[in-house]
Amino acid sequence: MYAEHLAAEEKESGTRELLLALIDPSPAERSAAQQRLLAGGLPPDAAHAQVTVVQPAPSQEPPAQVEVAMRGALEGFRHTRSAQGVMSVTAERAVLLQLADRPMSRSELKEQATEIIEALGTFLDASVAPVLGIGGGQSGVAGARASYEQALVAARAARRMPHLKGIGDWEELGEFAVLLQLPERSLNETLLPGPLRALLAAPGGNRLEDTLRCFLEHAGSIPRTAEALQIHRTSLYYRLRQIQEITGLDLDSGGDRLVLHLGLRIRELLAPRGDAAV
């Protein structure tokens, strides 16, 4: 039994090293790993690759306990009806690579992610606050690195955006997928465009910010914006004139709208969040 245990550990170690090589920044390392996999490595190559990343927040929990909990939460997804996979788990991060003959559906991935987060909530203290990032589906094992990088961005979104409830999906991030690739030190108040800062500092700034956000989210439609805000169109026109006067921007200009919309998105990322950044 001990010999079998050692053999299993050696096999797991080999597949873990293969996974880490497949997502390594070095093209040479990735190429060598792909050759190993094609030569009969585990898991077998397939047409589609999908990476999921789990990251706990720093806490007082013993690292070994965090690692065991993450391993247990992910173990059931190494081999499913639709995919074969391999994982690498440390106390700081768990990575699951799944390979399948068909793309895994977003609903399937979301269900999987929810199960993982719920399992971790059962075994770990709330202070660990793990987040999970789902990368985009890629073609074959050669795309594992790209899916991994996307999963890291999605996990960062889950940490910064509480409404995601701990699960970020690259395919649903939209413009946040671009903003969240900025260095952590760059995500601060200085990123807010000057016109938006002027609006926020003006009397009634919060109300005007809400009006602007609603207007932009409804693609500049006056009827839909007025309905959403439950105000008369005359009141909406008045607020929009105020916004233009304060910001010095033209809401009929696509470029000016983009400046303000990106500013509002950045403001969302700067909202209060968990203790740790991803």
C-alpha positions as a printed Julia matrix, in Angstrom:
278×3 Matrix{Float64}:
   0.0    0.0     0.0
   2.85   2.37    0.83
   4.44   1.65   -2.56
   1.14   2.39   -4.28
   0.87   5.64   -2.31
   4.35   6.68   -3.41
   3.55   5.79   -7.02
   0.36   7.88   -6.89
   2.28  10.82   -5.4
   4.92  10.56   -8.1
   2.26  10.46  -10.82
   0.46  13.48   -9.34
   3.74  15.36   -9.04
   4.48  14.68  -12.69
   1.11  15.92  -13.92
   1.35  18.97  -11.65
   4.74  19.86  -13.12
   3.3   19.36  -16.6
   0.48  21.78  -15.85
   2.84  24.42  -14.49
   4.98  24.07  -17.62
   1.91  24.43  -19.87
   1.09  27.83  -18.29
   4.7   28.97  -17.92
   5.53  32.44  -19.34
   8.37  30.9   -21.36
   7.32  29.75  -24.86
  10.11  27.17  -24.77
   8.8   25.64  -21.54
   5.27  25.54  -22.91
   6.39  23.97  -26.18
   8.34  21.24  -24.38
   5.34  20.52  -22.14
   3.04  20.27  -25.14
   5.4   17.77  -26.74
   5.41  15.71  -23.54
   1.63  15.71  -23.46
   1.33  14.7   -27.11
   3.81  11.91  -26.45
   1.43  10.35  -23.93
   1.36  12.64  -20.94
  -1.54  13.02  -18.57
  -4.11  14.33  -19.15
  -4.48  13.45  -22.84
  -4.63  16.35  -25.3
  -8.04  17.46  -26.55
  -9.58  20.05  -28.82
 -10.55  22.49  -26.07
  -8.74  23.79  -22.97
 -10.24  25.57  -19.98
  -8.46  26.94  -16.9
  -9.99  27.85  -13.55
  -8.02  29.64  -10.8
  -8.9   29.8    -7.09
  -7.2   32.34   -4.83
  -7.77  32.7    -1.07
  -7.24  35.98    0.77
  -4.42  36.11    3.35
  -5.75  34.91    6.7
  -4.79  33.33   10.01
  -5.79  29.87    8.76
  -2.84  27.41    8.66
  -1.55  27.3     5.06
  -1.66  23.5     5.06
  -5.35  23.59    5.97
  -6.1   26.05    3.17
  -4.24  23.87    0.69
  -6.05  20.71    1.77
  -9.42  22.47    1.53
  -8.72  23.74   -1.99
  -7.47  20.35   -3.09
 -10.63  18.72   -1.78
 -12.9   21.29   -3.42
 -11.25  20.83   -6.84
 -10.63  17.09   -6.77
 -14.07  16.15   -8.06
 -13.56  18.17  -11.23
 -10.32  16.57  -12.39
 -12.37  13.9   -14.14
 -15.93  14.67  -15.21
 -18.25  13.33  -17.87
 -17.2   16.09  -20.25
 -13.55  16.8   -19.37
 -10.28  15.36  -18.14
  -7.99  17.55  -16.1
  -5.02  18.15  -13.89
  -4.51  20.58  -11.05
  -1.79  22.36   -9.11
  -2.58  23.43   -5.55
  -0.65  25.54   -3.04
  -1.89  27.6    -0.1
  -1.72  30.73   -2.31
  -3.39  29.5    -5.48
  -5.07  26.51   -7.09
  -5.08  25.98  -10.86
  -7.35  23.51  -12.64
  -6.81  22.74  -16.33
  -9.62  20.85  -18.02
  -9.36  19.39  -21.51
 -12.42  18.33  -23.46
 -13.52  17.36  -26.96
 -16.13  20.12  -26.95
 -16.16  23.57  -25.35
 -17.47  23.56  -21.79
 -20.62  25.7   -21.56
 -20.57  28.83  -19.41
 -23.48  27.47  -17.37
 -21.53  24.27  -16.71
 -18.5   26.28  -15.65
 -20.58  28.57  -13.42
 -22.19  25.58  -11.72
 -18.76  24.05  -11.18
 -17.41  27.32   -9.78
 -20.34  27.67   -7.39
 -19.78  24.16   -6.05
 -16.1   24.89   -5.48
 -16.76  28.16   -3.62
 -19.49  26.54   -1.51
 -17.21  23.64   -0.61
 -14.46  26.03    0.45
 -16.96  27.98    2.55
 -17.76  24.76    4.4
 -14.17  23.93    5.3
 -12.53  27.34    5.7
 -13.07  30.35    7.94
 -14.87  33.3     6.34
 -11.69  35.39    6.59
 -10.09  33.27    3.85
 -12.67  34.69    1.39
 -11.56  32.69   -1.66
 -12.31  34.02   -5.13
 -12.51  32.04   -8.35
 -11.67  33.09  -11.89
 -12.94  31.29  -14.99
 -10.74  31.74  -18.06
 -12.0   31.79  -21.61
 -12.17  28.55  -23.56
  -9.19  28.03  -25.85
  -8.33  25.7   -28.71
  -6.32  22.75  -27.46
  -3.63  22.55  -24.84
  -1.61  25.24  -26.62
  -4.22  27.7   -25.36
  -3.82  26.78  -21.69
  -1.56  29.76  -20.98
  -4.06  32.24  -22.48
  -6.95  30.74  -20.51
  -4.84  30.86  -17.35
  -4.04  34.56  -17.81
  -7.72  35.27  -18.4
  -8.66  33.32  -15.28
  -6.26  35.47  -13.22
  -7.96  38.63  -14.51
 -11.38  37.13  -13.74
 -10.26  36.26  -10.2
  -9.04  39.82   -9.76
 -12.46  41.05  -10.85
 -14.12  38.76   -8.31
 -11.94  40.25   -5.56
 -12.59  43.87   -6.56
 -16.28  43.62   -7.44
 -18.4   42.31   -4.55
 -21.52  41.89   -6.68
 -19.8   38.98   -8.47
 -20.05  37.02   -5.2
 -16.57  35.56   -5.45
 -16.81  34.23   -9.02
 -15.43  36.08  -12.04
 -15.94  34.89  -15.62
 -13.62  36.27  -18.3
 -16.34  35.99  -20.93
 -18.63  38.32  -18.95
 -16.15  41.03  -17.89
 -16.59  43.26  -20.93
 -14.49  46.43  -20.63
 -13.41  45.39  -17.13
 -11.26  42.72  -18.79
  -9.11  45.54  -20.18
  -9.09  47.77  -17.1
  -8.15  44.91  -14.77
  -4.96  44.26  -16.71
  -3.57  47.55  -15.42
  -0.99  47.18  -12.61
  -2.53  47.21   -9.13
  -0.66  50.4    -8.24
  -2.32  52.16  -11.19
  -5.86  51.46  -10.05
  -6.34  54.56   -7.93
  -8.22  57.86   -7.96
  -5.74  59.44  -10.39
  -7.2   57.27  -13.16
 -10.54  59.06  -12.93
 -10.88  61.57  -15.81
 -10.8   65.19  -14.72
 -14.3   65.95  -16.06
 -15.78  63.12  -13.99
 -13.94  64.26  -10.87
 -15.38  67.75  -11.42
 -18.86  66.24  -11.67
 -18.47  64.25   -8.44
 -17.24  67.34   -6.59
 -20.12  69.54   -7.77
 -23.27  70.16   -5.69
 -25.65  67.26   -6.31
 -22.78  65.27   -7.81
 -24.06  61.89   -6.65
 -27.46  62.46   -8.27
 -25.83  63.64  -11.48
 -23.49  60.64  -11.44
 -26.47  58.29  -11.19
 -28.18  60.15  -14.02
 -25.08  59.96  -16.2
 -24.61  56.26  -15.53
 -28.23  55.49  -16.37
 -28.05  57.61  -19.53
 -24.92  55.83  -20.75
 -26.19  52.36  -19.81
 -29.29  53.05  -21.92
 -27.18  54.1   -24.92
 -28.22  57.73  -24.63
 -31.93  57.0   -25.02
 -33.93  59.82  -23.41
 -37.21  57.86  -23.1
 -35.61  54.77  -21.57
 -33.39  56.81  -19.23
 -36.3   58.92  -18.0
 -38.36  55.79  -17.43
 -35.56  54.05  -15.54
 -35.0   57.09  -13.33
 -38.75  57.66  -12.99
 -38.45  61.36  -13.81
 -40.01  63.6   -16.45
 -38.02  64.08  -19.64
 -37.81  67.81  -18.95
 -36.02  67.04  -15.66
 -33.7   64.65  -17.45
 -32.77  67.23  -20.08
 -32.03  69.71  -17.29
 -29.72  67.26  -15.54
 -27.93  66.39  -18.76
 -27.31  70.09  -19.44
 -25.87  70.39  -15.92
 -23.57  67.43  -16.58
 -22.32  69.0   -19.8
 -21.74  72.38  -18.18
 -19.81  70.92  -15.26
 -17.71  68.46  -17.26
 -17.21  70.6   -20.33
 -17.99  67.54  -22.44
 -20.56  66.97  -25.17
 -22.87  64.0   -24.49
 -23.61  63.83  -28.23
 -19.93  63.0   -28.83
 -19.03  59.31  -28.85
 -15.52  60.09  -27.64
 -16.72  62.2   -24.73
 -19.24  59.53  -23.75
 -16.48  56.94  -23.79
 -14.32  59.04  -21.45
 -17.15  59.35  -18.95
 -18.25  55.72  -19.24
 -14.73  54.4   -18.66
 -14.41  56.79  -15.74
 -17.55  55.35  -14.17
 -16.23  51.81  -14.71
 -12.96  52.74  -13.01
 -14.97  54.2   -10.14
 -16.68  50.82   -9.72
 -13.29  49.15   -9.41
 -12.23  51.64   -6.77
 -15.27  50.92   -4.58
 -14.66  49.31   -1.14
 -13.73  45.66   -1.49
 -12.12  42.71    0.28
  -8.89  43.0     2.21
  -6.67  41.47   -0.45
  -6.06  42.36   -4.04
  -5.65  39.7    -6.66
